[in-house]
């Protein structure tokens, strides 16, 4: 399998998040720029006022961080976090494979 396959799978997950109306998804060119930039240790996929979804290159893990530590979290935000978490493993896997294949070139 090549990078195009894993990119297609990653793109499918991002489109799923867009279809679920997740707010703050970064445009694909910015995500890919972060992914291929060696000096950037992380790739922010989603960022808004309430939470951030970031892939860390060193560990190949994606994490969701809320920005509302002193506030109540609404049910709509909880829904968004559950949807994002559903895609997290697939996004981790596909971005890891893309980076591995890039490194082996």
PDB file of N, CA and C in Angstrom:
ATOM      1  N   UNK A   1       0.841  -1.178   0.000  1.00  0.00           N
ATOM      2  CA  UNK A   1       0.000   0.000   0.000  1.00  0.00           C
ATOM      3  C   UNK A   1       0.887   1.243   0.000  1.00  0.00           C
ATOM      4  N   UNK A   2       0.389   2.281  -0.626  1.00  0.00           N
ATOM      5  CA  UNK A   2       1.195   3.488  -0.722  1.00  0.00           C
ATOM      6  C   UNK A   2       0.562   4.649   0.038  1.00  0.00           C
ATOM      7  N   UNK A   3       1.270   5.760   0.022  1.00  0.00           N
ATOM      8  CA  UNK A   3       0.810   6.947   0.743  1.00  0.00           C
ATOM      9  C   UNK A   3      -0.575   7.395   0.293  1.00  0.00           C
ATOM     10  N   UNK A   4      -0.846   7.273  -0.994  1.00  0.00           N
ATOM     11  CA  UNK A   4      -2.145   7.715  -1.514  1.00  0.00           C
ATOM     12  C   UNK A   4      -3.302   6.966  -0.854  1.00  0.00           C
ATOM     13  N   UNK A   5      -3.119   5.689  -0.618  1.00  0.00           N
ATOM     14  CA  UNK A   5      -4.163   4.900   0.033  1.00  0.00           C
ATOM     15  C   UNK A   5      -4.427   5.424   1.447  1.00  0.00           C
ATOM     16  N   UNK A   6      -3.370   5.616   2.218  1.00  0.00           N
ATOM     17  CA  UNK A   6      -3.536   6.077   3.597  1.00  0.00           C
ATOM     18  C   UNK A   6      -4.038   7.519   3.649  1.00  0.00           C
ATOM     19  N   UNK A   7      -3.580   8.333   2.686  1.00  0.00           N
ATOM     20  CA  UNK A   7      -4.102   9.695   2.616  1.00  0.00           C
ATOM     21  C   UNK A   7      -5.597   9.680   2.316  1.00  0.00           C
ATOM     22  N   UNK A   8      -6.020   8.798   1.420  1.00  0.00           N
ATOM     23  CA  UNK A   8      -7.439   8.673   1.088  1.00  0.00           C
ATOM     24  C   UNK A   8      -8.258   8.273   2.316  1.00  0.00           C
ATOM     25  N   UNK A   9      -7.734   7.355   3.106  1.00  0.00           N
ATOM     26  CA  UNK A   9      -8.425   6.936   4.334  1.00  0.00           C
ATOM     27  C   UNK A   9      -8.491   8.082   5.341  1.00  0.00           C
ATOM     28  N   UNK A  10      -7.393   8.820   5.475  1.00  0.00           N
ATOM     29  CA  UNK A  10      -7.368   9.974   6.375  1.00  0.00           C
ATOM     30  C   UNK A  10      -8.365  11.030   5.904  1.00  0.00           C
ATOM     31  N   UNK A  11      -8.350  11.318   4.624  1.00  0.00           N
ATOM     32  CA  UNK A  11      -9.260  12.303   4.047  1.00  0.00           C
ATOM     33  C   UNK A  11     -10.718  11.903   4.281  1.00  0.00           C
ATOM     34  N   UNK A  12     -11.006  10.626   4.186  1.00  0.00           N
ATOM     35  CA  UNK A  12     -12.363  10.120   4.431  1.00  0.00           C
ATOM     36  C   UNK A  12     -12.793  10.404   5.873  1.00  0.00           C
ATOM     37  N   UNK A  13     -11.885  10.209   6.822  1.00  0.00           N
ATOM     38  CA  UNK A  13     -12.208  10.479   8.229  1.00  0.00           C
ATOM     39  C   UNK A  13     -12.442  11.977   8.466  1.00  0.00           C
ATOM     40  N   UNK A  14     -11.625  12.820   7.836  1.00  0.00           N
ATOM     41  CA  UNK A  14     -11.802  14.265   7.983  1.00  0.00           C
ATOM     42  C   UNK A  14     -13.134  14.693   7.372  1.00  0.00           C
ATOM     43  N   UNK A  15     -13.469  14.146   6.229  1.00  0.00           N
ATOM     44  CA  UNK A  15     -14.774  14.463   5.604  1.00  0.00           C
ATOM     45  C   UNK A  15     -15.931  14.008   6.493  1.00  0.00           C
ATOM     46  N   UNK A  16     -15.773  12.856   7.143  1.00  0.00           N
ATOM     47  CA  UNK A  16     -16.801  12.388   8.077  1.00  0.00           C
ATOM     48  C   UNK A  16     -17.003  13.416   9.190  1.00  0.00           C
ATOM     49  N   UNK A  17     -15.901  13.927   9.738  1.00  0.00           N
ATOM     50  CA  UNK A  17     -15.994  14.934  10.801  1.00  0.00           C
ATOM     51  C   UNK A  17     -16.672  16.204  10.282  1.00  0.00           C
ATOM     52  N   UNK A  18     -16.365  16.587   9.048  1.00  0.00           N
ATOM     53  CA  UNK A  18     -17.012  17.760   8.445  1.00  0.00           C
ATOM     54  C   UNK A  18     -18.515  17.523   8.277  1.00  0.00           C
ATOM     55  N   UNK A  19     -18.882  16.335   7.832  1.00  0.00           N
ATOM     56  CA  UNK A  19     -20.298  16.000   7.654  1.00  0.00           C
ATOM     57  C   UNK A  19     -21.044  16.008   8.980  1.00  0.00           C
ATOM     58  N   UNK A  20     -20.335  15.716  10.053  1.00  0.00           N
ATOM     59  CA  UNK A  20     -20.935  15.753  11.398  1.00  0.00           C
ATOM     60  C   UNK A  20     -20.956  17.175  11.955  1.00  0.00           C
ATOM     61  N   UNK A  21     -20.533  18.127  11.144  1.00  0.00           N
ATOM     62  CA  UNK A  21     -20.546  19.548  11.488  1.00  0.00           C
ATOM     63  C   UNK A  21     -19.675  19.869  12.702  1.00  0.00           C
ATOM     64  N   UNK A  22     -18.529  19.223  12.750  1.00  0.00           N
ATOM     65  CA  UNK A  22     -17.550  19.536  13.788  1.00  0.00           C
ATOM     66  C   UNK A  22     -16.927  20.887  13.445  1.00  0.00           C
ATOM     67  N   UNK A  23     -16.932  21.786  14.381  1.00  0.00           N
ATOM     68  CA  UNK A  23     -16.430  23.136  14.156  1.00  0.00           C
ATOM     69  C   UNK A  23     -14.918  23.208  14.347  1.00  0.00           C
ATOM     70  N   UNK A  24     -14.241  23.928  13.463  1.00  0.00           N
ATOM     71  CA  UNK A  24     -12.826  24.192  13.633  1.00  0.00           C
ATOM     72  C   UNK A  24     -11.884  23.248  12.918  1.00  0.00           C
ATOM     73  N   UNK A  25     -12.380  22.441  11.982  1.00  0.00           N
ATOM     74  CA  UNK A  25     -11.501  21.554  11.231  1.00  0.00           C
ATOM     75  C   UNK A  25     -10.632  22.407  10.318  1.00  0.00           C
ATOM     76  N   UNK A  26      -9.345  22.220  10.416  1.00  0.00           N
ATOM     77  CA  UNK A  26      -8.427  22.999   9.601  1.00  0.00           C
ATOM     78  C   UNK A  26      -8.467  22.529   8.152  1.00  0.00           C
ATOM     79  N   UNK A  27      -8.228  23.419   7.214  1.00  0.00           N
ATOM     80  CA  UNK A  27      -8.180  23.018   5.797  1.00  0.00           C
ATOM     81  C   UNK A  27      -7.073  21.989   5.558  1.00  0.00           C
ATOM     82  N   UNK A  28      -7.322  21.057   4.670  1.00  0.00           N
ATOM     83  CA  UNK A  28      -6.379  19.969   4.400  1.00  0.00           C
ATOM     84  C   UNK A  28      -4.978  20.466   4.046  1.00  0.00           C
ATOM     85  N   UNK A  29      -4.807  21.529   3.248  1.00  0.00           N
ATOM     86  CA  UNK A  29      -3.434  21.975   2.967  1.00  0.00           C
ATOM     87  C   UNK A  29      -2.647  22.352   4.223  1.00  0.00           C
ATOM     88  N   UNK A  30      -3.300  22.935   5.213  1.00  0.00           N
ATOM     89  CA  UNK A  30      -2.619  23.296   6.461  1.00  0.00           C
ATOM     90  C   UNK A  30      -2.276  22.058   7.281  1.00  0.00           C
ATOM     91  N   UNK A  31      -3.188  21.093   7.301  1.00  0.00           N
ATOM     92  CA  UNK A  31      -2.921  19.846   8.018  1.00  0.00           C
ATOM     93  C   UNK A  31      -1.715  19.148   7.403  1.00  0.00           C
ATOM     94  N   UNK A  32      -1.691  19.048   6.083  1.00  0.00           N
ATOM     95  CA  UNK A  32      -0.595  18.363   5.407  1.00  0.00           C
ATOM     96  C   UNK A  32       0.721  19.125   5.547  1.00  0.00           C
ATOM     97  N   UNK A  33       0.656  20.445   5.541  1.00  0.00           N
ATOM     98  CA  UNK A  33       1.855  21.248   5.740  1.00  0.00           C
ATOM     99  C   UNK A  33       2.473  20.937   7.102  1.00  0.00           C
ATOM    100  N   UNK A  34       1.650  20.874   8.132  1.00  0.00           N
ATOM    101  CA  UNK A  34       2.137  20.515   9.470  1.00  0.00           C
ATOM    102  C   UNK A  34       2.682  19.084   9.496  1.00  0.00           C
ATOM    103  N   UNK A  35       2.010  18.196   8.804  1.00  0.00           N
ATOM    104  CA  UNK A  35       2.408  16.790   8.798  1.00  0.00           C
ATOM    105  C   UNK A  35       3.793  16.611   8.193  1.00  0.00           C
ATOM    106  N   UNK A  36       4.065  17.290   7.091  1.00  0.00           N
ATOM    107  CA  UNK A  36       5.328  17.104   6.388  1.00  0.00           C
ATOM    108  C   UNK A  36       6.440  18.043   6.860  1.00  0.00           C
ATOM    109  N   UNK A  37       6.132  18.961   7.742  1.00  0.00           N
ATOM    110  CA  UNK A  37       7.142  19.885   8.269  1.00  0.00           C
ATOM    111  C   UNK A  37       7.900  19.200   9.410  1.00  0.00           C
ATOM    112  N   UNK A  38       9.182  18.940   9.184  1.00  0.00           N
ATOM    113  CA  UNK A  38       9.987  18.233  10.188  1.00  0.00           C
ATOM    114  C   UNK A  38      10.139  19.003  11.491  1.00  0.00           C
ATOM    115  N   UNK A  39      10.119  20.324  11.421  1.00  0.00           N
ATOM    116  CA  UNK A  39      10.332  21.109  12.633  1.00  0.00           C
ATOM    117  C   UNK A  39       9.077  21.247  13.493  1.00  0.00           C
ATOM    118  N   UNK A  40       7.951  20.812  12.964  1.00  0.00           N
ATOM    119  CA  UNK A  40       6.692  20.903  13.716  1.00  0.00           C
ATOM    120  C   UNK A  40       6.391  19.542  14.336  1.00  0.00           C
ATOM    121  N   UNK A  41       6.409  19.420  15.675  1.00  0.00           N
ATOM    122  CA  UNK A  41       6.234  18.119  16.324  1.00  0.00           C
ATOM    123  C   UNK A  41       4.782  17.633  16.381  1.00  0.00           C
ATOM    124  N   UNK A  42       3.855  18.487  16.002  1.00  0.00           N
ATOM    125  CA  UNK A  42       2.445  18.095  16.100  1.00  0.00           C
ATOM    126  C   UNK A  42       1.654  18.595  14.892  1.00  0.00           C
ATOM    127  N   UNK A  43       0.505  17.958  14.692  1.00  0.00           N
ATOM    128  CA  UNK A  43      -0.395  18.320  13.606  1.00  0.00           C
ATOM    129  C   UNK A  43      -1.756  18.608  14.230  1.00  0.00           C
ATOM    130  N   UNK A  44      -2.169  19.862  14.185  1.00  0.00           N
ATOM    131  CA  UNK A  44      -3.477  20.208  14.714  1.00  0.00           C
ATOM    132  C   UNK A  44      -4.512  19.983  13.618  1.00  0.00           C
ATOM    133  N   UNK A  45      -5.468  19.123  13.915  1.00  0.00           N
ATOM    134  CA  UNK A  45      -6.504  18.785  12.943  1.00  0.00           C
ATOM    135  C   UNK A  45      -7.742  19.635  13.179  1.00  0.00           C
ATOM    136  N   UNK A  46      -8.093  19.815  14.446  1.00  0.00           N
ATOM    137  CA  UNK A  46      -9.260  20.631  14.817  1.00  0.00           C
ATOM    138  C   UNK A  46      -8.845  21.584  15.927  1.00  0.00           C
ATOM    139  N   UNK A  47      -9.254  22.827  15.799  1.00  0.00           N
ATOM    140  CA  UNK A  47      -9.019  23.791  16.865  1.00  0.00           C
ATOM    141  C   UNK A  47     -10.157  24.795  16.864  1.00  0.00           C
ATOM    142  N   UNK A  48     -10.805  24.927  18.012  1.00  0.00           N
ATOM    143  CA  UNK A  48     -11.847  25.934  18.180  1.00  0.00           C
ATOM    144  C   UNK A  48     -11.791  26.443  19.620  1.00  0.00           C
ATOM    145  N   UNK A  49     -12.765  27.220  20.011  1.00  0.00           N
ATOM    146  CA  UNK A  49     -12.747  27.817  21.353  1.00  0.00           C
ATOM    147  C   UNK A  49     -12.921  26.801  22.478  1.00  0.00           C
ATOM    148  N   UNK A  50     -13.439  25.613  22.153  1.00  0.00           N
ATOM    149  CA  UNK A  50     -13.788  24.649  23.193  1.00  0.00           C
ATOM    150  C   UNK A  50     -12.833  23.474  23.322  1.00  0.00           C
ATOM    151  N   UNK A  51     -12.213  23.064  22.219  1.00  0.00           N
ATOM    152  CA  UNK A  51     -11.319  21.914  22.260  1.00  0.00           C
ATOM    153  C   UNK A  51     -10.359  21.934  21.080  1.00  0.00           C
ATOM    154  N   UNK A  52      -9.329  21.076  21.188  1.00  0.00           N
ATOM    155  CA  UNK A  52      -8.336  20.937  20.134  1.00  0.00           C
ATOM    156  C   UNK A  52      -8.042  19.451  19.953  1.00  0.00           C
ATOM    157  N   UNK A  53      -7.922  19.033  18.705  1.00  0.00           N
ATOM    158  CA  UNK A  53      -7.611  17.642  18.370  1.00  0.00           C
ATOM    159  C   UNK A  53      -6.284  17.657  17.623  1.00  0.00           C
ATOM    160  N   UNK A  54      -5.263  17.049  18.234  1.00  0.00           N
ATOM    161  CA  UNK A  54      -3.897  17.157  17.735  1.00  0.00           C
ATOM    162  C   UNK A  54      -3.251  15.782  17.631  1.00  0.00           C
ATOM    163  N   UNK A  55      -2.505  15.577  16.545  1.00  0.00           N
ATOM    164  CA  UNK A  55      -1.708  14.365  16.341  1.00  0.00           C
ATOM    165  C   UNK A  55      -0.256  14.716  16.659  1.00  0.00           C
ATOM    166  N   UNK A  56       0.363  13.914  17.550  1.00  0.00           N
ATOM    167  CA  UNK A  56       1.753  14.135  17.948  1.00  0.00           C
ATOM    168  C   UNK A  56       2.649  13.157  17.186  1.00  0.00           C
ATOM    169  N   UNK A  57       3.546  13.698  16.392  1.00  0.00           N
ATOM    170  CA  UNK A  57       4.391  12.875  15.519  1.00  0.00           C
ATOM    171  C   UNK A  57       5.327  11.954  16.298  1.00  0.00           C
ATOM    172  N   UNK A  58       5.884  12.422  17.381  1.00  0.00           N
ATOM    173  CA  UNK A  58       6.863  11.629  18.133  1.00  0.00           C
ATOM    174  C   UNK A  58       6.260  10.354  18.708  1.00  0.00           C
ATOM    175  N   UNK A  59       5.013  10.433  19.124  1.00  0.00           N
ATOM    176  CA  UNK A  59       4.369   9.271  19.749  1.00  0.00           C
ATOM    177  C   UNK A  59       3.360   8.578  18.837  1.00  0.00           C
ATOM    178  N   UNK A  60       3.030   9.210  17.715  1.00  0.00           N
ATOM    179  CA  UNK A  60       1.997   8.709  16.792  1.00  0.00           C
ATOM    180  C   UNK A  60       0.640   8.571  17.471  1.00  0.00           C
ATOM    181  N   UNK A  61       0.377   9.468  18.419  1.00  0.00           N
ATOM    182  CA  UNK A  61      -0.899   9.465  19.123  1.00  0.00           C
ATOM    183  C   UNK A  61      -1.629  10.784  18.872  1.00  0.00           C
ATOM    184  N   UNK A  62      -2.941  10.697  18.821  1.00  0.00           N
ATOM    185  CA  UNK A  62      -3.768  11.890  18.692  1.00  0.00           C
ATOM    186  C   UNK A  62      -4.502  12.096  20.011  1.00  0.00           C
ATOM    187  N   UNK A  63      -4.590  13.344  20.424  1.00  0.00           N
ATOM    188  CA  UNK A  63      -5.233  13.654  21.701  1.00  0.00           C
ATOM    189  C   UNK A  63      -6.244  14.775  21.530  1.00  0.00           C
ATOM    190  N   UNK A  64      -7.270  14.708  22.338  1.00  0.00           N
ATOM    191  CA  UNK A  64      -8.279  15.758  22.396  1.00  0.00           C
ATOM    192  C   UNK A  64      -8.074  16.493  23.717  1.00  0.00           C
ATOM    193  N   UNK A  65      -7.911  17.802  23.628  1.00  0.00           N
ATOM    194  CA  UNK A  65      -7.761  18.623  24.824  1.00  0.00           C
ATOM    195  C   UNK A  65      -8.887  19.642  24.851  1.00  0.00           C
ATOM    196  N   UNK A  66      -9.601  19.674  25.968  1.00  0.00           N
ATOM    197  CA  UNK A  66     -10.646  20.687  26.092  1.00  0.00           C
ATOM    198  C   UNK A  66     -10.033  21.980  26.608  1.00  0.00           C
ATOM    199  N   UNK A  67     -10.654  23.078  26.246  1.00  0.00           N
ATOM    200  CA  UNK A  67     -10.198  24.399  26.681  1.00  0.00           C
ATOM    201  C   UNK A  67     -11.185  25.005  27.671  1.00  0.00           C
ATOM    202  N   UNK A  68     -12.044  24.164  28.242  1.00  0.00           N
ATOM    203  CA  UNK A  68     -13.121  24.647  29.106  1.00  0.00           C
ATOM    204  C   UNK A  68     -13.012  24.061  30.508  1.00  0.00           C
ATOM    205  N   UNK A  69     -11.831  24.074  31.082  1.00  0.00           N
ATOM    206  CA  UNK A  69     -11.619  23.395  32.358  1.00  0.00           C
ATOM    207  C   UNK A  69     -12.487  23.934  33.493  1.00  0.00           C
ATOM    208  N   UNK A  70     -12.844  25.191  33.465  1.00  0.00           N
ATOM    209  CA  UNK A  70     -13.637  25.758  34.554  1.00  0.00           C
ATOM    210  C   UNK A  70     -15.091  26.011  34.163  1.00  0.00           C
ATOM    211  N   UNK A  71     -15.516  25.412  33.078  1.00  0.00           N
ATOM    212  CA  UNK A  71     -16.879  25.639  32.602  1.00  0.00           C
ATOM    213  C   UNK A  71     -17.603  24.300  32.454  1.00  0.00           C
ATOM    214  N   UNK A  72     -18.900  24.363  32.463  1.00  0.00           N
ATOM    215  CA  UNK A  72     -19.685  23.174  32.145  1.00  0.00           C
ATOM    216  C   UNK A  72     -19.589  22.913  30.649  1.00  0.00           C
ATOM    217  N   UNK A  73     -19.539  21.655  30.292  1.00  0.00           N
ATOM    218  CA  UNK A  73     -19.472  21.289  28.879  1.00  0.00           C
ATOM    219  C   UNK A  73     -20.887  20.927  28.426  1.00  0.00           C
ATOM    220  N   UNK A  74     -21.326  21.562  27.364  1.00  0.00           N
ATOM    221  CA  UNK A  74     -22.686  21.335  26.870  1.00  0.00           C
ATOM    222  C   UNK A  74     -22.796  19.961  26.207  1.00  0.00           C
ATOM    223  N   UNK A  75     -24.001  19.502  26.051  1.00  0.00           N
ATOM    224  CA  UNK A  75     -24.224  18.199  25.423  1.00  0.00           C
ATOM    225  C   UNK A  75     -23.776  18.199  23.967  1.00  0.00           C
ATOM    226  N   UNK A  76     -23.848  19.339  23.287  1.00  0.00           N
ATOM    227  CA  UNK A  76     -23.402  19.383  21.886  1.00  0.00           C
ATOM    228  C   UNK A  76     -21.876  19.219  21.796  1.00  0.00           C
ATOM    229  N   UNK A  77     -21.156  19.778  22.758  1.00  0.00           N
ATOM    230  CA  UNK A  77     -19.698  19.608  22.774  1.00  0.00           C
ATOM    231  C   UNK A  77     -19.351  18.166  23.109  1.00  0.00           C
ATOM    232  N   UNK A  78     -20.056  17.576  24.032  1.00  0.00           N
ATOM    233  CA  UNK A  78     -19.831  16.162  24.363  1.00  0.00           C
ATOM    234  C   UNK A  78     -20.079  15.295  23.135  1.00  0.00           C
ATOM    235  N   UNK A  79     -21.128  15.595  22.390  1.00  0.00           N
ATOM    236  CA  UNK A  79     -21.419  14.868  21.140  1.00  0.00           C
ATOM    237  C   UNK A  79     -20.238  14.989  20.182  1.00  0.00           C
ATOM    238  N   UNK A  80     -19.728  16.213  20.007  1.00  0.00           N
ATOM    239  CA  UNK A  80     -18.585  16.425  19.116  1.00  0.00           C
ATOM    240  C   UNK A  80     -17.380  15.609  19.570  1.00  0.00           C
ATOM    241  N   UNK A  81     -17.101  15.611  20.866  1.00  0.00           N
ATOM    242  CA  UNK A  81     -15.944  14.885  21.387  1.00  0.00           C
ATOM    243  C   UNK A  81     -16.080  13.382  21.181  1.00  0.00           C
ATOM    244  N   UNK A  82     -17.276  12.876  21.309  1.00  0.00           N
ATOM    245  CA  UNK A  82     -17.511  11.445  21.066  1.00  0.00           C
ATOM    246  C   UNK A  82     -17.286  11.113  19.595  1.00  0.00           C
ATOM    247  N   UNK A  83     -17.764  11.970  18.713  1.00  0.00           N
ATOM    248  CA  UNK A  83     -17.574  11.754  17.271  1.00  0.00           C
ATOM    249  C   UNK A  83     -16.090  11.803  16.922  1.00  0.00           C
ATOM    250  N   UNK A  84     -15.374  12.787  17.459  1.00  0.00           N
ATOM    251  CA  UNK A  84     -13.944  12.903  17.189  1.00  0.00           C
ATOM    252  C   UNK A  84     -13.206  11.677  17.723  1.00  0.00           C
ATOM    253  N   UNK A  85     -13.559  11.245  18.917  1.00  0.00           N
ATOM    254  CA  UNK A  85     -12.903  10.075  19.501  1.00  0.00           C
ATOM    255  C   UNK A  85     -13.143   8.828  18.654  1.00  0.00           C
ATOM    256  N   UNK A  86     -14.296   8.736  18.038  1.00  0.00           N
ATOM    257  CA  UNK A  86     -14.610   7.605  17.160  1.00  0.00           C
ATOM    258  C   UNK A  86     -13.640   7.552  15.975  1.00  0.00           C
ATOM    259  N   UNK A  87     -13.185   8.690  15.502  1.00  0.00           N
ATOM    260  CA  UNK A  87     -12.267   8.751  14.360  1.00  0.00           C
ATOM    261  C   UNK A  87     -10.797   8.753  14.769  1.00  0.00           C
ATOM    262  N   UNK A  88     -10.529   8.919  16.029  1.00  0.00           N
ATOM    263  CA  UNK A  88      -9.158   9.118  16.509  1.00  0.00           C
ATOM    264  C   UNK A  88      -8.209   7.996  16.116  1.00  0.00           C
ATOM    265  N   UNK A  89      -8.566   6.766  16.368  1.00  0.00           N
ATOM    266  CA  UNK A  89      -7.673   5.634  16.079  1.00  0.00           C
ATOM    267  C   UNK A  89      -7.360   5.523  14.589  1.00  0.00           C
ATOM    268  N   UNK A  90      -8.370   5.707  13.763  1.00  0.00           N
ATOM    269  CA  UNK A  90      -8.159   5.638  12.320  1.00  0.00           C
ATOM    270  C   UNK A  90      -7.237   6.758  11.854  1.00  0.00           C
ATOM    271  N   UNK A  91      -7.446   7.953  12.377  1.00  0.00           N
ATOM    272  CA  UNK A  91      -6.587   9.083  12.016  1.00  0.00           C
ATOM    273  C   UNK A  91      -5.156   8.833  12.482  1.00  0.00           C
ATOM    274  N   UNK A  92      -4.980   8.350  13.696  1.00  0.00           N
ATOM    275  CA  UNK A  92      -3.646   8.011  14.195  1.00  0.00           C
ATOM    276  C   UNK A  92      -2.955   7.019  13.270  1.00  0.00           C
ATOM    277  N   UNK A  93      -3.656   5.954  12.932  1.00  0.00           N
ATOM    278  CA  UNK A  93      -3.090   4.895  12.103  1.00  0.00           C
ATOM    279  C   UNK A  93      -2.686   5.428  10.733  1.00  0.00           C
ATOM    280  N   UNK A  94      -3.587   6.156  10.094  1.00  0.00           N
ATOM    281  CA  UNK A  94      -3.315   6.631   8.737  1.00  0.00           C
ATOM    282  C   UNK A  94      -2.202   7.667   8.700  1.00  0.00           C
ATOM    283  N   UNK A  95      -2.169   8.598   9.644  1.00  0.00           N
ATOM    284  CA  UNK A  95      -1.085   9.582   9.670  1.00  0.00           C
ATOM    285  C   UNK A  95       0.252   8.917   9.993  1.00  0.00           C
ATOM    286  N   UNK A  96       0.244   7.935  10.866  1.00  0.00           N
ATOM    287  CA  UNK A  96       1.468   7.198  11.174  1.00  0.00           C
ATOM    288  C   UNK A  96       2.002   6.499   9.929  1.00  0.00           C
ATOM    289  N   UNK A  97       1.130   5.844   9.192  1.00  0.00           N
ATOM    290  CA  UNK A  97       1.543   5.148   7.967  1.00  0.00           C
ATOM    291  C   UNK A  97       2.067   6.133   6.920  1.00  0.00           C
ATOM    292  N   UNK A  98       1.410   7.283   6.777  1.00  0.00           N
ATOM    293  CA  UNK A  98       1.876   8.295   5.826  1.00  0.00           C
ATOM    294  C   UNK A  98       3.284   8.736   6.191  1.00  0.00           C
ATOM    295  N   UNK A  99       3.528   9.014   7.473  1.00  0.00           N
ATOM    296  CA  UNK A  99       4.863   9.437   7.904  1.00  0.00           C
ATOM    297  C   UNK A  99       5.896   8.341   7.736  1.00  0.00           C
ATOM    298  N   UNK A 100       5.535   7.098   8.014  1.00  0.00           N
ATOM    299  CA  UNK A 100       6.471   5.986   7.839  1.00  0.00           C
ATOM    300  C   UNK A 100       6.856   5.820   6.374  1.00  0.00           C
ATOM    301  N   UNK A 101       5.882   5.903   5.495  1.00  0.00           N
ATOM    302  CA  UNK A 101       6.166   5.759   4.074  1.00  0.00           C
ATOM    303  C   UNK A 101       6.991   6.938   3.562  1.00  0.00           C
ATOM    304  N   UNK A 102       6.739   8.132   4.074  1.00  0.00           N
ATOM    305  CA  UNK A 102       7.529   9.305   3.692  1.00  0.00           C
ATOM    306  C   UNK A 102       8.986   9.136   4.146  1.00  0.00           C
ATOM    307  N   UNK A 103       9.177   8.610   5.341  1.00  0.00           N
ATOM    308  CA  UNK A 103      10.529   8.416   5.869  1.00  0.00           C
ATOM    309  C   UNK A 103      11.298   7.343   5.110  1.00  0.00           C
ATOM    310  N   UNK A 104      10.599   6.398   4.521  1.00  0.00           N
ATOM    311  CA  UNK A 104      11.277   5.305   3.812  1.00  0.00           C
ATOM    312  C   UNK A 104      11.601   5.657   2.357  1.00  0.00           C
ATOM    313  N   UNK A 105      11.250   6.848   1.927  1.00  0.00           N
ATOM    314  CA  UNK A 105      11.565   7.263   0.538  1.00  0.00           C
ATOM    315  C   UNK A 105      13.029   7.519   0.369  1.00  0.00           C
TER     316      UNK A 105
END
